[in-house]
Short mmCIF file of C-alpha atoms and ligand atoms in Angstrom, two decimals:
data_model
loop_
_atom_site.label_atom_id
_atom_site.label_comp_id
_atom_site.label_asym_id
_atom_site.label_seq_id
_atom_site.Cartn_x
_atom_site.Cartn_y
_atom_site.Cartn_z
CA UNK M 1 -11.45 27.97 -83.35
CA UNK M 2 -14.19 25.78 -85.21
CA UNK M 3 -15.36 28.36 -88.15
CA UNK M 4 -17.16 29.10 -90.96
CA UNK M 5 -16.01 31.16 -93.78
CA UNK M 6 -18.05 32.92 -96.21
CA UNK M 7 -16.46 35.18 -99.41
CA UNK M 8 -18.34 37.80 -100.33
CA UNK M 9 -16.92 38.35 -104.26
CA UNK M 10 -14.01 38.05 -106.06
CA UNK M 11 -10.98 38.52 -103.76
CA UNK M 12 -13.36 36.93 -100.65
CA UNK M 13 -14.21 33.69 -102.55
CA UNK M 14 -10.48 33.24 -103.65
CA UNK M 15 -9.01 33.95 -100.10
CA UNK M 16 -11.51 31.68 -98.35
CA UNK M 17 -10.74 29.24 -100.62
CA UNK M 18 -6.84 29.96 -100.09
CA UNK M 19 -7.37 29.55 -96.47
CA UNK M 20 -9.43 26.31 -96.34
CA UNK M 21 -6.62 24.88 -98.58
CA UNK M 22 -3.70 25.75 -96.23
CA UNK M 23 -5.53 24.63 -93.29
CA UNK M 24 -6.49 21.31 -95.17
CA UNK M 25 -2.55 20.50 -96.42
CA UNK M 26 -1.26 21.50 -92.81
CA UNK M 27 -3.80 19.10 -91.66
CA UNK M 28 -5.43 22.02 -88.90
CA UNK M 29 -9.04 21.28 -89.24
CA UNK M 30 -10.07 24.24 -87.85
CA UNK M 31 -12.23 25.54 -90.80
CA UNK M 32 -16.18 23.66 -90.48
CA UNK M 33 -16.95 25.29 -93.83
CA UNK M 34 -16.76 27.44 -96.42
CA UNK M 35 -19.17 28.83 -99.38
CA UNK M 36 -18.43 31.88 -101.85
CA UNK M 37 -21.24 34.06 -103.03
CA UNK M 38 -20.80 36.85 -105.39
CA UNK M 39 -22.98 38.10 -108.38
CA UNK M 40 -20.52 37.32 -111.45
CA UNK M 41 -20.96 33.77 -112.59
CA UNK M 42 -17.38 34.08 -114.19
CA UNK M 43 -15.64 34.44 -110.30
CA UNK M 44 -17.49 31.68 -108.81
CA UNK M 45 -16.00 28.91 -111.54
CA UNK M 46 -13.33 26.79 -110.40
CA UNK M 47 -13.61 27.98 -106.98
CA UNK M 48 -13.73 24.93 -105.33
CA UNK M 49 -16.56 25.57 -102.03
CA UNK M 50 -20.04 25.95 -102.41
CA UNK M 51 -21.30 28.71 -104.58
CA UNK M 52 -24.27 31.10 -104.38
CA UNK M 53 -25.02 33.53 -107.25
CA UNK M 54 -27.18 36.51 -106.20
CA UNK M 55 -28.68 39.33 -107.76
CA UNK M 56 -29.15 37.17 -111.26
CA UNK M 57 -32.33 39.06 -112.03
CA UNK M 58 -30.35 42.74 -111.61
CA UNK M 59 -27.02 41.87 -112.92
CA UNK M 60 -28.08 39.05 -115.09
CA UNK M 61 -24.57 37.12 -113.62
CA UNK M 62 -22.00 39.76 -115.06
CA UNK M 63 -21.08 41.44 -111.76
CA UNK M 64 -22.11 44.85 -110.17
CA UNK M 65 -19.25 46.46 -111.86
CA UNK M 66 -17.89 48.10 -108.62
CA UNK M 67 -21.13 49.51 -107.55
CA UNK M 68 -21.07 48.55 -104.02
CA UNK M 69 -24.50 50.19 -103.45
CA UNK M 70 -25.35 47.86 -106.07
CA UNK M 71 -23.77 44.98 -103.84
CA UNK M 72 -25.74 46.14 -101.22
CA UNK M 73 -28.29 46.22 -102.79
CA UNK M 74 -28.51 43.11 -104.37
CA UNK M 75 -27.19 40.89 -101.14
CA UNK M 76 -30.58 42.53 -99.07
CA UNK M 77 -32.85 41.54 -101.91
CA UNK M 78 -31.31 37.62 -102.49
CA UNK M 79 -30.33 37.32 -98.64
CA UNK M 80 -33.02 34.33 -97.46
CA UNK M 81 -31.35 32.42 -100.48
CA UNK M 82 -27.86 32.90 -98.70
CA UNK M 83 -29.29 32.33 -95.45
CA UNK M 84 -30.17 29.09 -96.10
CA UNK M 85 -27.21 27.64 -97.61
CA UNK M 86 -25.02 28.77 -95.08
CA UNK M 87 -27.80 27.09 -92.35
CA UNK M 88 -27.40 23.55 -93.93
CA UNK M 89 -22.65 25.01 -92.71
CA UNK M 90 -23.34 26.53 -89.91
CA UNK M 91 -23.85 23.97 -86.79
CA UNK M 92 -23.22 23.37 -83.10
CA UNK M 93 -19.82 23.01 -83.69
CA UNK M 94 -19.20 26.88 -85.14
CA UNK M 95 -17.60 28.91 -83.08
CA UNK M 96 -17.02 31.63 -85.42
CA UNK M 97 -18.22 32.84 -88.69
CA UNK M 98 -16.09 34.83 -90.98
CA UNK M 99 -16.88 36.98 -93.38
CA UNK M 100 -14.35 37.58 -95.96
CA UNK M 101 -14.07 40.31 -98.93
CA UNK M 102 -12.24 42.53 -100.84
CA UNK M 103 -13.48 45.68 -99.94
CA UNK M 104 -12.32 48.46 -102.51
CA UNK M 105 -15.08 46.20 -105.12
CA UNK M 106 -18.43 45.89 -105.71
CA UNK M 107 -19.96 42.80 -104.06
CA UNK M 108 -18.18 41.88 -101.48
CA UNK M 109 -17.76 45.60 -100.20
CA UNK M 110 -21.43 45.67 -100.27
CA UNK M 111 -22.15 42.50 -99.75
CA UNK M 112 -20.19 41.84 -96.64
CA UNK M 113 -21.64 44.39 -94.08
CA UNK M 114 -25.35 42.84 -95.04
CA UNK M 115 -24.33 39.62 -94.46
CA UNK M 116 -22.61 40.19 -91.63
CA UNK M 117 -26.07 42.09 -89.68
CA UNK M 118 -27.71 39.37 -91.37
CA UNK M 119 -26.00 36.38 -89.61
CA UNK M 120 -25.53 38.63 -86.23
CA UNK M 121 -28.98 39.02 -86.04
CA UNK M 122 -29.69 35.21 -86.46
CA UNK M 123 -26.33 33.32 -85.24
CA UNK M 124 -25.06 33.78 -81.41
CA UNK M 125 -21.72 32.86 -82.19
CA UNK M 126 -19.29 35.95 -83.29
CA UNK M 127 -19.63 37.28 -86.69
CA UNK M 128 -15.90 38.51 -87.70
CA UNK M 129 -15.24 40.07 -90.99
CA UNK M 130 -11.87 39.90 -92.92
CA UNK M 131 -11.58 42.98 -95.07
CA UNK M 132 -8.83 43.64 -97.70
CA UNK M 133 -8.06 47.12 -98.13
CA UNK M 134 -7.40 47.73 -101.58
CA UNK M 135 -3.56 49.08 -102.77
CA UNK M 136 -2.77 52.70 -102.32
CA UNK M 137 -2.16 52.63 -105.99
CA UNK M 138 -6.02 51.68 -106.59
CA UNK M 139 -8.17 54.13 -108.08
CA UNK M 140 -10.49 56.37 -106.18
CA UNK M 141 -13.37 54.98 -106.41
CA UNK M 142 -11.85 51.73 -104.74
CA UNK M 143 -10.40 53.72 -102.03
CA UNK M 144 -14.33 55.16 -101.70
CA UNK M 145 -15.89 52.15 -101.87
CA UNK M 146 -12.88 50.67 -98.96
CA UNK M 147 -14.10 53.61 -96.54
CA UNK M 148 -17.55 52.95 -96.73
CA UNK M 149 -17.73 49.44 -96.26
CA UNK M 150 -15.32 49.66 -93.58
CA UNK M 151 -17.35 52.15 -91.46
CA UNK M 152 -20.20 49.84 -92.18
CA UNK M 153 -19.25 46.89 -91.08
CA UNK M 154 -17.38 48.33 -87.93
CA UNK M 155 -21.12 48.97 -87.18
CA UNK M 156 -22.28 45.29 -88.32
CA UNK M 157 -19.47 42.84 -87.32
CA UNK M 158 -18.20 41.86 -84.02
CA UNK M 159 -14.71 42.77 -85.19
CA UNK M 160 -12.96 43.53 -88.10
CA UNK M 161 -9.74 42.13 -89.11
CA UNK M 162 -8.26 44.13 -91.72
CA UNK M 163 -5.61 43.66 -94.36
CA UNK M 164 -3.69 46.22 -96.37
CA UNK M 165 -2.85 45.02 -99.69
CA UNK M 166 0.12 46.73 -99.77
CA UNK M 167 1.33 45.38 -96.58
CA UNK M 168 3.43 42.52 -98.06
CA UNK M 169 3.90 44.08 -101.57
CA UNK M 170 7.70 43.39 -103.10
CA UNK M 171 9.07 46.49 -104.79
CA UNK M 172 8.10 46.80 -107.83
CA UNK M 173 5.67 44.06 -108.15
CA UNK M 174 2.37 44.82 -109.92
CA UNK M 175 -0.62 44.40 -107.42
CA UNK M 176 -2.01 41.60 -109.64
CA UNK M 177 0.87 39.88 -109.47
CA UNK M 178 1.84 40.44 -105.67
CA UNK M 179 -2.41 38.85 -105.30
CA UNK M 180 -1.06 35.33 -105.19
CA UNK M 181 1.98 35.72 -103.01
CA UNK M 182 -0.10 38.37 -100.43
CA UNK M 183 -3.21 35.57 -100.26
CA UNK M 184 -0.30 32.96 -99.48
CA UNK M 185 0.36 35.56 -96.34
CA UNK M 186 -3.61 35.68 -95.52
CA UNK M 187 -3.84 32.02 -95.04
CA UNK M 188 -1.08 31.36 -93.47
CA UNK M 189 -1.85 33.66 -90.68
CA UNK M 190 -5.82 33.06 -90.90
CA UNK M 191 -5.19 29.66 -90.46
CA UNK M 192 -2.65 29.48 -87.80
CA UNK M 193 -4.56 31.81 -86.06
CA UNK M 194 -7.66 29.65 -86.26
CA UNK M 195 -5.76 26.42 -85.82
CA UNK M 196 -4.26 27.72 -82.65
CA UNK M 197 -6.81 26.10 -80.29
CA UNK M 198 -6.76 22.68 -82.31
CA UNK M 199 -3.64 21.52 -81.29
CA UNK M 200 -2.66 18.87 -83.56
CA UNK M 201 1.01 17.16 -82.23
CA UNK M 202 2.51 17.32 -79.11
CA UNK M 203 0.93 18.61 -76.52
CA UNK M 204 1.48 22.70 -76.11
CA UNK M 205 2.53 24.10 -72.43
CA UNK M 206 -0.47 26.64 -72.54
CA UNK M 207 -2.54 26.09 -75.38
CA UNK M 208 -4.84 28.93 -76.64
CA UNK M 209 -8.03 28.01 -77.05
CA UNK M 210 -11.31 30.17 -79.23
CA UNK M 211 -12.02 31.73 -76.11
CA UNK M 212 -8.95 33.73 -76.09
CA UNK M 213 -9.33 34.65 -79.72
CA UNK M 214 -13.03 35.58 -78.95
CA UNK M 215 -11.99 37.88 -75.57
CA UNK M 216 -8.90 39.51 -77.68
CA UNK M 217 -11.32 40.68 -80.03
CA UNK M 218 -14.15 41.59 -77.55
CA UNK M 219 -13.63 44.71 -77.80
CA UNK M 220 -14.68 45.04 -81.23
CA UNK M 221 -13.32 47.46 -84.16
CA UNK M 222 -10.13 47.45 -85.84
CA UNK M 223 -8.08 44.32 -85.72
CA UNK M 224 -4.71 43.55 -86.88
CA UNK M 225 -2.27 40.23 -87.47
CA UNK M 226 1.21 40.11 -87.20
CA UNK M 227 3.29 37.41 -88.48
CA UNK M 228 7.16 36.04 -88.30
CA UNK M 229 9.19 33.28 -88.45
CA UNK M 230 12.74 32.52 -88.19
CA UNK M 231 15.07 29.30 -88.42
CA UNK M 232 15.44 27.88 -84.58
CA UNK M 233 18.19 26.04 -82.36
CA UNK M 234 17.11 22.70 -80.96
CA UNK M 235 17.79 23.63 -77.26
CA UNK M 236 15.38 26.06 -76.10
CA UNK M 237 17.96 27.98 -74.31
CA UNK M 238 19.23 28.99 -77.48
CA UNK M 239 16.72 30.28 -78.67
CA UNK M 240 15.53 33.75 -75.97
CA UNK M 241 16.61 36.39 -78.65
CA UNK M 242 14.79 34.08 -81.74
CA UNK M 243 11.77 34.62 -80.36
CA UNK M 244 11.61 37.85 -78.85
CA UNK M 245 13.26 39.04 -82.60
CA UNK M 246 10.93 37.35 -84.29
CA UNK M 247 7.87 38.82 -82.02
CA UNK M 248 9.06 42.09 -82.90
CA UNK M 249 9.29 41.12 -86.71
CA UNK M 250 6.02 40.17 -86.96
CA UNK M 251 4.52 43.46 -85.01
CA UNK M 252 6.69 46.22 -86.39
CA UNK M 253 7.23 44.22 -90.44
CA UNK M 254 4.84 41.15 -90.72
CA UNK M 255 1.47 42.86 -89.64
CA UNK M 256 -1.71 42.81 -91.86
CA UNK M 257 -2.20 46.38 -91.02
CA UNK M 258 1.01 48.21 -90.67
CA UNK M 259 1.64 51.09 -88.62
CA UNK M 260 -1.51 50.07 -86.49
CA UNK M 261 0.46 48.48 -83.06
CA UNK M 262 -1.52 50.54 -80.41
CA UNK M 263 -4.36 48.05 -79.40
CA UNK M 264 -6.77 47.49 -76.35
CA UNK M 265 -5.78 43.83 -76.27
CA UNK M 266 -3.76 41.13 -77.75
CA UNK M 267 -3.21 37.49 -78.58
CA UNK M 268 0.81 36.53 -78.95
CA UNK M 269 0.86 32.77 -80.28
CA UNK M 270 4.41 30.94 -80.62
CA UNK M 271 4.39 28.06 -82.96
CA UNK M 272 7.38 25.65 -83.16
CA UNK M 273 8.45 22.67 -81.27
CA UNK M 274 7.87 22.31 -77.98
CA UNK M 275 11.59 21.63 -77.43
CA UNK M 276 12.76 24.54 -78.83
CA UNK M 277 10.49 27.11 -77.26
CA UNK M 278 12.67 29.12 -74.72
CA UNK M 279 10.01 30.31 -71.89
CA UNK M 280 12.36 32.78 -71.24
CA UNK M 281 11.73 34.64 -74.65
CA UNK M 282 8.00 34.06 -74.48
CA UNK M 283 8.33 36.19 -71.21
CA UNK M 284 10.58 38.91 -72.86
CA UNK M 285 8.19 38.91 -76.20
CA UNK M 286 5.13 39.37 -74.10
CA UNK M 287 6.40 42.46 -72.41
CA UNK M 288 7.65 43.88 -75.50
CA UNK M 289 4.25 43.08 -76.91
CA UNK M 290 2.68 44.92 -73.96
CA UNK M 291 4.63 48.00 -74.10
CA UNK M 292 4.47 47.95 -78.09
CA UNK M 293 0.82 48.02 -77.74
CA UNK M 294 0.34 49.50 -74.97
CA UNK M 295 -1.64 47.25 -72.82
CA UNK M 296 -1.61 45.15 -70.20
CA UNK M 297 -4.56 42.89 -72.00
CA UNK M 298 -1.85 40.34 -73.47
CA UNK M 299 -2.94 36.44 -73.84
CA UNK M 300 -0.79 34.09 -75.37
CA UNK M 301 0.19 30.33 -75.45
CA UNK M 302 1.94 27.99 -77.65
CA UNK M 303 1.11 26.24 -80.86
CA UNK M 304 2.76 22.77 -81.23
CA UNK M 305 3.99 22.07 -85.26
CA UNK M 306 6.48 19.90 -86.36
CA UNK M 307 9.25 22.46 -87.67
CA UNK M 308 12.64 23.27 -87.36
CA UNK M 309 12.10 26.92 -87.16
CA UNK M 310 9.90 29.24 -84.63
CA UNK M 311 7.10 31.78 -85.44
CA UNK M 312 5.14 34.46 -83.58
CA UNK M 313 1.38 35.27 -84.25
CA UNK M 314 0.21 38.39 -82.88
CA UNK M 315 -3.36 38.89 -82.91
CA UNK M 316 -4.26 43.26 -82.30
CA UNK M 317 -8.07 43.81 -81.33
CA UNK M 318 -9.12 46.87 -80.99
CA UNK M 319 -6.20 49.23 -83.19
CA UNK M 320 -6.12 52.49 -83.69
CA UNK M 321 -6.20 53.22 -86.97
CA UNK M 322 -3.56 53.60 -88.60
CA UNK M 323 -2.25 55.90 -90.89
CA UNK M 324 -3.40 54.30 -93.73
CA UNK M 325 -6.87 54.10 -92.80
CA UNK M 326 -6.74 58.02 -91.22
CA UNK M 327 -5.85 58.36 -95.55
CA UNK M 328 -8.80 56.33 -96.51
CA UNK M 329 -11.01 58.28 -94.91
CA UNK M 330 -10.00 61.53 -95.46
CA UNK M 331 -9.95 60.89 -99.35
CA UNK M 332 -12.88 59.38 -99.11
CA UNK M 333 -14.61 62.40 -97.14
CA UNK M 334 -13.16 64.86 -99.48
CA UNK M 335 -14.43 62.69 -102.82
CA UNK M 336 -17.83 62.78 -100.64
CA UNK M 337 -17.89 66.84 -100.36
CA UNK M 338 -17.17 67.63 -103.60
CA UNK M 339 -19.40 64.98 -105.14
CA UNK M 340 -21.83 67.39 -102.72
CA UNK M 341 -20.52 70.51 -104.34
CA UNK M 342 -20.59 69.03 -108.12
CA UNK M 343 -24.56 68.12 -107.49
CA UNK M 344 -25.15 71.92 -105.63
CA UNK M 345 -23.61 73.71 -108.25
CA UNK M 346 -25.79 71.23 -110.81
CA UNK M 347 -29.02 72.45 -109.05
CA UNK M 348 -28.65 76.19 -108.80
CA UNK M 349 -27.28 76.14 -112.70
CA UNK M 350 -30.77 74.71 -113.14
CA UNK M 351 -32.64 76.68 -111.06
CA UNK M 352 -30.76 79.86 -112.83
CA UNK M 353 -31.89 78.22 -116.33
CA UNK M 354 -35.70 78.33 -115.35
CA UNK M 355 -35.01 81.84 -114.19
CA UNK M 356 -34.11 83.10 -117.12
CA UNK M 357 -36.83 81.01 -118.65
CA UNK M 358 -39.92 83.40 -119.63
CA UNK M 359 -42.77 80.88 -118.40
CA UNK M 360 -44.84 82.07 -115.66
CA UNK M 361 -44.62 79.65 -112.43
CA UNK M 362 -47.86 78.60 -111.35
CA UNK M 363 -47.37 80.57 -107.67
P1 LIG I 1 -15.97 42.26 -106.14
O1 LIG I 1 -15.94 40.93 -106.82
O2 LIG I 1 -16.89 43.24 -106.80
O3 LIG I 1 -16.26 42.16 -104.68
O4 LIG I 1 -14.52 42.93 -106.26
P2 LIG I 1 -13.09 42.19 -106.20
O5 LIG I 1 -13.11 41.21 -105.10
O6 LIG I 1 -12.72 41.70 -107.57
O7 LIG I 1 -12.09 43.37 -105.91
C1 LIG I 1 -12.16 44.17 -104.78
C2 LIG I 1 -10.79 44.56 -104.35
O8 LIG I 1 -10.19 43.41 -103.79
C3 LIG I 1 -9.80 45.06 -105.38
O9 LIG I 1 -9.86 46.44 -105.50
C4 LIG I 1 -8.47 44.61 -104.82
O10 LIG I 1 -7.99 45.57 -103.90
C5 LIG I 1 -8.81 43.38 -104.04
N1 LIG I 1 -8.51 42.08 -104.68
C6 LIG I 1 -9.03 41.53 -105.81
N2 LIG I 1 -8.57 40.27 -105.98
C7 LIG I 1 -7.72 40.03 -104.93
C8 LIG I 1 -6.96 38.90 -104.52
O11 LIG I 1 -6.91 37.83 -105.12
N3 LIG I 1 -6.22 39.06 -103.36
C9 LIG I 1 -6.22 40.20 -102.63
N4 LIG I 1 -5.47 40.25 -101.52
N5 LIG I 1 -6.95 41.26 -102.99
C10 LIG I 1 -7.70 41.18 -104.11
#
């Protein structure tokens, strides 16, 4: 699928750029395009895309500090700007735009859902986001800022693809140091995803094409992607339990969401040589994947690549949401309320002041 990616700050301009680069060295060509935008001048160095800094006359190019009001704010007010860089990327071609960002910061949790109206209003081609949730070990007002950009753009994007940081996370590792390895997983499974329809060598025995990608996600909301590989036999016959494992692996371990496997429709992708894909365990893997998920709305195909192993994609439109996300909220709705009760109990201590206060009102 022929797309465009935009990252909205810091983590969205370093995973676009992660993505393009995989796609690039596996030769995919799948991405038209990409440009970061973000208000700290600091984050857009050395990323290697197009840049666009906004909000320079609010922020003065230091970042919005994790306001995501502020990112809001700011992406509204410098949005024609943005608009017409991304006009000179986005062409004929484009079959998708995607709108990438961390969402427990400040500009690109702001950011994205503006952009993403933005370009919906203007672009008829789908406007996907890409959303990182932030760890569970990130502070509160991440996990606030996570919930409200993620109910926003649910409203403002045609689906949204979301990624737990702590999916992938090795025991023990430090979230900043799990960022590299976790934006490795992103881009592989952004790109194969995207490259799916672009066969590159051989010639697959039911190739996906953007279409399916586009129906899978139709439905809009959540979306999730699963990932997998293991090493393969050369004959295909040995290889039935390979790839109905590995399907399984990349559902109930490898997904970008975990927990979140019910789903109104999904795309099951199986990338390896042609030779050694057993049709047999496509079958078996694609009713597994329709029981897992529980429905009958299961597309799939192959995706040709020179490799001596096999790997299952599974794309999840429409999820649930998961536990995780059932957490977000809630904490988020509960920071809300008593943010309500901290501000009431502020304004009658005030109004209790001028009581006591020996001036006459005027009626
Ligand atoms: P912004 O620049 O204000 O949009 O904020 P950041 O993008 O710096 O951070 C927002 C959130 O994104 C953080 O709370 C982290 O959860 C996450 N994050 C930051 N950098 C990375 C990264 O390189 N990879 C991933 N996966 N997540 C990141």
């Amino acid at each position: 699928m022929k797309s465009v990616l935009v990252g909205v700050g810091q983590a969205g301009g370093k995973l676009t750029t992660a993505i393009e680069s995989f796609d690039e060295q596996m030769g995919f060509g799948a991405i038209r395009a990409t440009c970061a935008i973000n208000t700290a001048s600091a984050d857009l160095r050395g990323l290697s895309t197009e840049t666009v800094l906004i909000g320079q006359n609010r922020v003065n190019a230091h970042g919005v500090g994790g306001d995501n009001e502020l990112g809001a704010a700011v992406m509204d007010q410098d949005i024609e700007q943005v608009m017409t860089t991304l006009s000179s990327r986005i062409d004929t071609g484009t079959e998708a735009i995607i709108v990438v960002a961390g969402l427990g910061g400040g500009t690109g949790s702001g950011g994205a859902p503006v952009l993403c109206r933005r370009l919906n209003r203007v672009y008829d081609v789908p406007v996907y986001a890409l959303g990182v949730l932030p760890g569970s070990n990130e502070g509160a007002l991440c996990q606030n800022n996570a919930a409200r950009s993620l109910k926003t753009l649910l409203g403002e994007a045609d689906a949204t693809l979301v990624v737990d940081n702590d999916a992938w996370k090795a025991a023990g590792e430090s979230l900043s140091d799990g960022y590299a390895a976790i934006n490795k997983n992103i881009a592989r499974r952004v790109s194969l995803l995207l490259a799916a329809g672009e066969s590159t060598q051989g010639v697959a025995e039911s190739v996906v094409d953007s279409s399916e990608i586009i129906n899978t996600l139709r439905g809009g909301g959540l979306a999730a992607l699963g990932y997998a590989s293991s090493p393969a036999a050369e004959a295909a016959d040995e290889n039935i339990n390979v790839v109905t494992s590995t399907t399984r692996n990349a559902v109930l371990a490898g997904l970008s969401l975990p927990g979140a496997t019910t789903a109104e429709a999904a795309l099951f992708v199986v990338a390896g040589e042609a030779g050694r894909i057993s049709r047999k365990g496509v079958e078996k893997a694609r009713r597994w994947v329709e029981t897992e998920t529980g429905t009958m709305q299961v597309r799939g195909g192959d995706f040709p690549i020179k490799s001596d192993r096999l790997a299952s994609l599974v794309l999840l439109g429409g999820v649930d949401r998961s536990e995780r996300v059932e957490r977000l909220f809630a904490r988020a709705e509960q920071a809300a309320e008593e943010r309500a009760t901290i501000e009431r109990e502020r304004a009658s201590e005030a109004k209790k002041n001028f009581e006591n206060d020996n001036l006459d009102g005027l009626f």
